Amino acid sequence: MASSHTILVSNLHPPEETIVRGVLPTLTAKTGHTWDITKAGRGSIAIVDVDSEQGLATANLLEKRQIKVVRLSLRANESSVQGHWLQKPLRSTEVLRCIHAISLSFTTDTDQQEQDLVVRLRRWPSKDIIRDCPGSSRLFAILIRNALSIKNAAKVSGMPLDQVILFVNKCRQSDCIDIVKGQPKQPAENITSTQKSKYSNLFSRLRQKISGAPENV
Amino acid sequence: MSELKFIITGTAGVGKTTAITALSDIPPISTDAIATDELAAVKSTTTTAFDFGEIILDAETHVRIYGTPGQERFRHMWEILAKGALGLIILIDHTRPEPVEDLKIYLNNFSTLADETGVVVGITRVETLSDEETDKYYAALEEMNRMCPVMIVDPRSKNDMVMIMDALMSCVEHAGQPI
């Protein structure tokens, strides 16, 4: 359902604001929503330069207010913090990609019903989807073996609901996921803790090593 | 030092050594050994071979990746290698005459390891697969009552190998998860 959305830009330099403003028409065409930009007040999405203490504080505060925050940083590629990131220098294609991706998860009252949809992967997602949804392989691994509601898939995988919705929408566009009819399955209360604890630390370190990301201290 | 390992298998020339090279912190090491099986009565020599590489997490923790041929005649070698492995990657050369049959053979041969840990299938020597071609692989998996990722990979590409390893680790992490 189309709606109006505002992008709040915080701590951005004027050229960066110009870049964001420049993608609005394309964003409107791609998403079907109407977009505008503000430097103060409230937005559906906030782009915040976090390479300063003030920016970092602003980003955290906005997130607490349930606003979707896109962090802009020189060290975006190095960060192990989950969420949405943009690498400096800001590029319009990356802004467009990022905001478009977030917009796919916007839900209305009507869309709430989608969270109860039971889905199951028919095929492993393409490389494009994997790249657009970093850190989602555990969700894929769960959904290729189990039919779950979107809500429960988020719960079991530990991923934010909006990211799961984003992923499911992308998979529906590429026809690699099925909507399963019938009663949604409830996840077990306890994940097999033995399995989880046995490998989680090792695999976390291995992932960081082979992907070239710095290890968490 | 604790040794941890993954297995990569597939037909000759599918890209096992190349895949290991993409991931390993050391140049892959190939081994040849004279096998003393029943063929020795027919041939004077026969050889078995495997490659391995290492991902070094720290001085105490090395993760080894073994590349092993999965044909029946090398069973004595890869059964030993597969014991205690954390997961399995099966590389399938899509240009071979019967790639789906190849997949079935390797899944059968490594069924115990696949059951106990996790398995991911990497399709090589192809840029894209049509839905119809992809579904043939998944149909074979369904026939064998096994659902796992099937991914197009270029063994020369570190990004692709990281992607397939990430998928494998996720499958292993959730292998026994009751939902």
Coordinates of C-alpha atoms in Angstrom, one line a residue:
Chain A
M1 CA 0.0 0.0 0.0
A2 CA 1.5 3.4 -1.1
S3 CA 2.1 6.0 1.6
S4 CA 4.2 9.1 2.3
H5 CA 7.6 8.8 4.0
T6 CA 10.2 11.2 5.2
I7 CA 13.9 10.7 5.4
L8 CA 15.5 12.5 8.3
V9 CA 19.1 13.5 7.6
S10 CA 21.3 14.2 10.6
N11 CA 24.9 15.4 10.7
L12 CA 25.2 15.2 6.9
H13 CA 27.3 17.6 4.9
P14 CA 25.4 19.7 2.3
P15 CA 26.8 17.7 -0.6
E16 CA 25.6 14.5 1.1
E17 CA 22.1 16.0 1.6
T18 CA 22.1 16.9 -2.1
I19 CA 22.8 13.3 -3.0
V20 CA 19.9 12.0 -0.8
R21 CA 17.6 14.6 -2.2
G22 CA 18.6 13.7 -5.7
V23 CA 17.4 10.0 -5.3
L24 CA 13.9 10.9 -4.1
P25 CA 12.2 10.9 -7.5
T26 CA 13.7 7.6 -8.4
L27 CA 12.9 6.2 -5.0
T28 CA 9.3 7.3 -5.5
A29 CA 9.1 5.6 -8.8
K30 CA 10.7 2.4 -7.5
T31 CA 8.8 2.0 -4.3
G32 CA 5.4 3.5 -5.1
H33 CA 5.7 5.6 -1.9
T34 CA 6.1 9.4 -1.8
W35 CA 9.3 10.6 -0.3
D36 CA 10.6 13.8 1.1
I37 CA 13.5 14.9 3.3
T38 CA 13.9 16.8 6.5
K39 CA 16.7 18.0 8.7
A40 CA 14.7 18.2 11.8
G41 CA 11.7 16.4 13.3
R42 CA 10.7 12.9 12.6
G43 CA 11.1 10.5 9.7
S44 CA 10.3 7.0 8.7
I45 CA 14.0 6.5 8.1
A46 CA 17.0 8.5 9.3
I47 CA 20.4 8.7 7.7
V48 CA 23.0 9.7 10.3
D49 CA 26.7 10.4 10.0
V50 CA 28.0 8.4 13.0
D51 CA 31.7 9.4 12.6
S52 CA 31.3 11.7 15.6
E53 CA 30.1 11.2 19.1
Q54 CA 27.1 13.4 18.5
G55 CA 26.1 11.5 15.4
L56 CA 26.5 8.2 17.2
A57 CA 24.4 9.4 20.1
T58 CA 21.7 10.7 17.7
A59 CA 21.6 7.3 15.9
N60 CA 21.1 5.5 19.1
L61 CA 18.4 7.8 20.3
L62 CA 16.5 7.6 17.0
E63 CA 16.7 3.8 17.2
K64 CA 15.2 3.8 20.6
R65 CA 12.3 5.8 19.2
Q66 CA 11.8 3.0 16.7
I67 CA 13.0 4.9 13.7
K68 CA 14.9 2.9 11.1
V69 CA 18.4 4.3 11.2
V70 CA 21.0 4.1 8.4
R71 CA 24.4 4.8 9.7
L72 CA 26.9 6.6 7.4
S73 CA 30.5 6.1 8.2
L74 CA 34.0 5.9 6.8
R75 CA 34.3 2.5 8.6
A76 CA 30.9 1.0 7.5
N77 CA 32.6 -2.0 5.9
E78 CA 34.5 -2.8 9.1
S79 CA 31.6 -2.7 11.5
S80 CA 30.2 -5.8 13.1
V81 CA 27.2 -3.9 14.4
Q82 CA 24.0 -5.2 12.8
G83 CA 21.7 -2.8 11.0
H84 CA 21.8 -0.6 7.9
W85 CA 25.1 1.0 6.9
L86 CA 26.3 3.3 4.1
Q87 CA 30.0 3.7 3.3
K88 CA 31.5 7.1 2.9
P89 CA 31.8 8.7 0.4
L90 CA 28.1 8.6 -0.1
R91 CA 26.9 7.4 -3.5
S92 CA 23.4 7.9 -4.8
T93 CA 23.1 4.2 -6.0
E94 CA 23.9 3.0 -2.6
V95 CA 21.4 5.4 -0.9
L96 CA 18.8 4.2 -3.4
R97 CA 19.5 0.6 -2.8
C98 CA 19.5 1.0 1.0
I99 CA 16.3 3.0 1.3
H100 CA 14.5 0.8 -1.2
A101 CA 15.5 -2.3 0.7
I102 CA 14.2 -0.8 4.0
S103 CA 11.0 0.4 2.4
L104 CA 10.2 -3.2 1.4
S105 CA 9.6 -3.9 5.1
F106 CA 7.2 -1.1 5.7
T107 CA 4.0 -2.6 7.1
T108 CA 0.6 -1.2 7.5
D109 CA -2.2 -2.5 9.5
T110 CA -3.3 -4.6 6.5
D111 CA 0.2 -5.9 6.0
Q112 CA 0.4 -7.1 9.6
Q113 CA -1.5 -10.2 8.3
E114 CA 1.6 -11.0 6.2
Q115 CA 3.6 -11.6 9.3
D116 CA 1.4 -14.6 9.9
L117 CA 2.1 -16.0 6.4
V118 CA 3.7 -19.4 6.6
V119 CA 6.6 -19.7 4.2
R120 CA 9.3 -22.1 3.2
L121 CA 12.2 -21.8 0.9
R122 CA 11.9 -23.9 -2.2
R123 CA 15.5 -23.0 -3.3
W124 CA 18.4 -21.4 -1.7
P125 CA 18.3 -17.6 -2.5
S126 CA 20.4 -16.2 -5.3
K127 CA 23.8 -14.5 -4.7
D128 CA 22.1 -11.1 -5.2
I129 CA 19.6 -11.7 -2.4
I130 CA 22.4 -13.1 -0.2
R131 CA 24.4 -9.9 -0.8
D132 CA 21.4 -7.7 -0.1
C133 CA 20.7 -9.5 3.1
P134 CA 24.0 -10.0 4.9
G135 CA 24.0 -12.2 7.9
S136 CA 20.8 -13.9 6.9
S137 CA 22.2 -17.4 6.1
R138 CA 20.9 -18.7 9.5
L139 CA 17.4 -17.6 8.5
F140 CA 17.8 -19.3 5.1
A141 CA 19.1 -22.5 6.8
I142 CA 16.0 -22.5 9.0
L143 CA 13.5 -21.8 6.2
I144 CA 14.9 -24.3 3.8
R145 CA 14.1 -27.1 6.3
N146 CA 11.0 -25.7 8.0
A147 CA 7.8 -24.0 7.1
L148 CA 7.3 -21.1 9.6
S149 CA 5.3 -17.9 9.8
I150 CA 7.4 -14.8 9.1
K151 CA 6.9 -13.7 12.7
N152 CA 8.2 -17.0 14.1
A153 CA 11.0 -17.2 11.6
A154 CA 12.2 -13.9 13.0
K155 CA 11.9 -15.2 16.5
V156 CA 13.8 -18.4 15.8
S157 CA 16.5 -16.8 13.8
G158 CA 17.0 -13.9 16.1
M159 CA 16.7 -11.5 13.2
P160 CA 14.7 -8.3 13.2
L161 CA 11.2 -8.7 11.8
D162 CA 11.7 -6.0 9.2
Q163 CA 14.8 -7.8 7.9
V164 CA 12.9 -11.1 7.7
I165 CA 10.1 -9.4 5.8
L166 CA 12.6 -7.8 3.5
F167 CA 14.2 -11.2 2.8
V168 CA 10.8 -12.9 2.2
N169 CA 9.7 -10.2 -0.2
K170 CA 12.9 -10.5 -2.2
C171 CA 12.5 -14.2 -2.3
R172 CA 8.9 -13.9 -3.4
Q173 CA 10.1 -11.6 -6.2
S174 CA 12.6 -14.2 -7.3
D175 CA 10.2 -17.1 -6.8
C176 CA 12.3 -19.1 -4.5
I177 CA 9.9 -19.2 -1.6
D178 CA 6.5 -20.8 -1.2
I179 CA 3.6 -19.6 0.8
V180 CA 2.4 -22.7 2.7
K181 CA -1.3 -23.1 3.4
G182 CA -2.5 -24.4 6.7
Q183 CA -1.8 -23.7 10.4
P184 CA 1.4 -21.7 11.0
K185 CA 3.9 -23.7 12.9
Q186 CA 4.9 -22.6 16.4
P187 CA 8.6 -22.6 17.0
A188 CA 9.9 -24.7 19.9
E189 CA 10.6 -22.7 23.0
N190 CA 14.1 -24.1 23.3
I191 CA 16.5 -24.1 20.5
T192 CA 18.8 -27.1 20.8
S193 CA 21.3 -25.4 23.1
T194 CA 23.9 -28.1 22.7
Q195 CA 24.1 -27.6 19.0
K196 CA 24.1 -23.9 19.3
S197 CA 26.8 -23.6 22.0
K198 CA 29.0 -26.2 20.4
Y199 CA 29.6 -24.4 17.2
S200 CA 28.5 -20.8 17.5
N201 CA 31.7 -19.4 18.8
L202 CA 33.9 -21.4 16.4
F203 CA 31.8 -20.5 13.4
S204 CA 31.6 -16.9 14.4
R205 CA 35.4 -16.7 14.5
L206 CA 35.6 -18.7 11.2
R207 CA 33.1 -16.4 9.5
Q208 CA 35.0 -13.3 10.6
K209 CA 38.3 -14.8 9.5
I210 CA 37.3 -15.9 6.0
S211 CA 35.2 -12.8 5.3
G212 CA 38.1 -10.6 6.3
A213 CA 36.2 -8.8 9.0
P214 CA 38.0 -7.9 12.2
E215 CA 37.2 -10.0 15.1
N216 CA 35.1 -8.7 18.0
V217 CA 37.2 -8.0 21.1
Chain B
M1 CA 46.1 -27.8 19.0
S2 CA 42.5 -28.8 18.2
E3 CA 42.0 -30.0 14.7
L4 CA 38.7 -29.2 13.1
K5 CA 37.8 -30.0 9.5
F6 CA 35.5 -29.7 6.6
I7 CA 35.3 -32.0 3.5
I8 CA 35.0 -30.8 -0.1
T9 CA 34.3 -33.6 -2.5
G10 CA 33.4 -33.9 -6.2
T11 CA 34.5 -35.3 -9.5
A12 CA 38.1 -34.8 -10.7
G13 CA 38.6 -31.4 -12.1
V14 CA 35.5 -29.9 -10.5
G15 CA 37.6 -27.3 -8.6
K16 CA 38.2 -28.8 -5.2
T17 CA 41.9 -27.7 -5.0
T18 CA 41.0 -24.3 -6.4
A19 CA 38.3 -24.0 -3.8
I20 CA 40.7 -24.9 -1.0
T21 CA 43.2 -22.4 -2.4
A22 CA 40.6 -19.6 -2.2
L23 CA 40.0 -20.2 1.5
S24 CA 43.3 -21.5 2.8
D25 CA 45.9 -19.5 4.7
I26 CA 48.5 -21.9 3.4
P27 CA 49.1 -23.2 -0.2
P28 CA 47.1 -26.4 -0.5
I29 CA 49.0 -29.6 0.1
S30 CA 48.4 -32.6 -2.1
T31 CA 49.2 -36.1 -1.0
D32 CA 49.6 -39.2 -3.0
A33 CA 49.8 -42.6 -1.5
I34 CA 50.2 -46.1 -2.9
A35 CA 47.0 -47.9 -2.2
T36 CA 47.1 -51.6 -1.3
D37 CA 43.6 -52.6 -2.4
E38 CA 42.4 -55.4 -4.7
L39 CA 43.5 -53.4 -7.7
A40 CA 47.1 -54.1 -6.7
A41 CA 46.7 -57.6 -8.1
V42 CA 45.7 -56.2 -11.5
K43 CA 47.8 -53.0 -11.6
S44 CA 51.2 -52.6 -10.3
T45 CA 50.4 -49.3 -8.7
T46 CA 47.3 -47.3 -8.0
T47 CA 47.1 -44.0 -6.2
T48 CA 44.7 -42.1 -3.9
A49 CA 45.0 -38.5 -3.4
F50 CA 43.6 -35.7 -1.3
D51 CA 44.4 -32.0 -0.8
F52 CA 44.1 -30.0 2.3
G53 CA 44.4 -26.4 3.3
E54 CA 44.2 -24.6 6.6
I55 CA 42.4 -21.7 8.0
I56 CA 44.3 -20.6 11.0
L57 CA 42.2 -18.9 13.7
D58 CA 44.9 -18.9 16.3
A59 CA 47.9 -21.0 17.4
E60 CA 45.7 -23.5 19.0
T61 CA 42.9 -23.6 16.4
H62 CA 43.4 -24.7 12.9
V63 CA 40.5 -25.5 10.6
R64 CA 41.4 -27.9 7.9
I65 CA 39.6 -28.3 4.6
Y66 CA 40.2 -31.6 2.9
G67 CA 39.5 -32.0 -0.8
T68 CA 38.8 -35.6 -1.5
P69 CA 37.6 -37.6 -4.5
G70 CA 34.3 -39.3 -3.6
Q71 CA 34.4 -42.2 -5.9
E72 CA 33.8 -45.7 -4.4
R73 CA 37.3 -46.8 -5.0
F74 CA 38.6 -44.1 -2.7
R75 CA 36.2 -45.0 0.1
H76 CA 39.0 -46.2 2.4
M77 CA 40.6 -42.8 2.2
W78 CA 37.7 -40.5 2.5
E79 CA 35.9 -42.5 5.1
I80 CA 38.9 -41.9 7.4
L81 CA 39.0 -38.2 6.4
A82 CA 35.3 -37.7 6.8
K83 CA 35.2 -39.0 10.3
G84 CA 34.7 -36.2 12.8
A85 CA 34.3 -33.6 10.0
L86 CA 32.1 -30.6 10.7
G87 CA 30.4 -30.5 7.3
L88 CA 30.5 -31.4 3.7
I89 CA 30.6 -29.4 0.4
I90 CA 29.8 -31.4 -2.7
L91 CA 31.0 -29.6 -5.9
I92 CA 29.2 -30.7 -9.0
D93 CA 30.5 -29.9 -12.5
H94 CA 27.3 -28.9 -14.4
T95 CA 29.0 -29.6 -17.7
R96 CA 29.3 -33.3 -17.1
P97 CA 26.9 -35.6 -18.9
E98 CA 24.8 -36.5 -15.8
P99 CA 25.5 -33.9 -13.1
V100 CA 22.3 -34.8 -11.2
E101 CA 23.4 -38.4 -11.1
D102 CA 26.8 -37.3 -9.9
L103 CA 25.1 -35.5 -7.0
K104 CA 23.1 -38.6 -6.0
I105 CA 26.3 -40.7 -6.0
Y106 CA 28.2 -38.3 -3.8
L107 CA 25.2 -37.8 -1.4
N108 CA 24.9 -41.6 -1.1
N109 CA 28.6 -42.0 -0.5
F110 CA 28.8 -39.3 2.1
S111 CA 25.3 -39.9 3.6
T112 CA 26.5 -40.5 7.1
L113 CA 28.5 -37.3 7.2
A114 CA 25.7 -35.4 5.6
D115 CA 23.2 -36.8 8.2
E116 CA 25.4 -36.1 11.1
T117 CA 26.5 -32.6 10.2
G118 CA 25.4 -30.6 7.2
V119 CA 25.9 -30.5 3.4
V120 CA 25.9 -27.8 0.8
V121 CA 26.0 -28.4 -3.0
G122 CA 28.1 -26.1 -5.1
I123 CA 27.4 -26.1 -8.9
T124 CA 30.5 -25.2 -10.9
R125 CA 31.4 -24.4 -14.5
V126 CA 28.2 -22.5 -15.0
E127 CA 27.3 -18.8 -14.8
T128 CA 23.6 -19.1 -14.4
L129 CA 21.0 -21.9 -14.1
S130 CA 17.5 -21.8 -15.4
D131 CA 14.8 -22.5 -12.8
E132 CA 14.2 -25.8 -14.6
E133 CA 17.8 -26.8 -14.3
T134 CA 18.0 -25.8 -10.7
D135 CA 14.8 -27.6 -9.9
K136 CA 16.3 -30.9 -11.2
Y137 CA 18.9 -30.7 -8.5
Y138 CA 16.3 -30.0 -5.8
A139 CA 14.1 -32.8 -7.2
A140 CA 17.0 -35.2 -6.7
L141 CA 17.5 -33.9 -3.1
E142 CA 13.8 -34.3 -2.4
E143 CA 13.9 -37.8 -3.9
M144 CA 16.6 -38.6 -1.3
N145 CA 14.6 -37.0 1.4
R146 CA 17.3 -34.3 2.0
M147 CA 16.9 -30.6 1.6
C148 CA 20.1 -28.5 1.5
P149 CA 21.4 -25.4 -0.3
V150 CA 22.3 -25.7 -4.0
M151 CA 24.4 -22.7 -5.0
I152 CA 26.3 -21.7 -8.2
V153 CA 29.9 -21.2 -7.2
D154 CA 33.1 -20.3 -8.9
P155 CA 35.8 -22.1 -6.9
R156 CA 38.3 -19.4 -8.0
S157 CA 36.2 -16.8 -6.2
K158 CA 36.9 -16.2 -2.5
N159 CA 33.6 -14.4 -2.2
D160 CA 31.8 -17.5 -3.6
M161 CA 33.7 -19.8 -1.3
V162 CA 33.0 -17.6 1.7
M163 CA 29.3 -17.7 0.7
I164 CA 29.2 -21.5 0.5
M165 CA 31.1 -21.9 3.7
D166 CA 28.7 -19.5 5.5
A167 CA 25.8 -21.5 4.1
L168 CA 27.3 -24.7 5.3
M169 CA 28.0 -23.4 8.8
S170 CA 24.4 -22.2 9.1
C171 CA 23.1 -25.5 8.0
V172 CA 25.3 -27.3 10.6
E173 CA 24.2 -24.9 13.3
H174 CA 20.6 -25.6 12.7
A175 CA 20.9 -29.2 11.6
G176 CA 19.4 -30.6 14.7
Q177 CA 17.2 -27.7 15.7
P178 CA 13.7 -28.9 16.5
I179 CA 11.1 -26.5 15.2

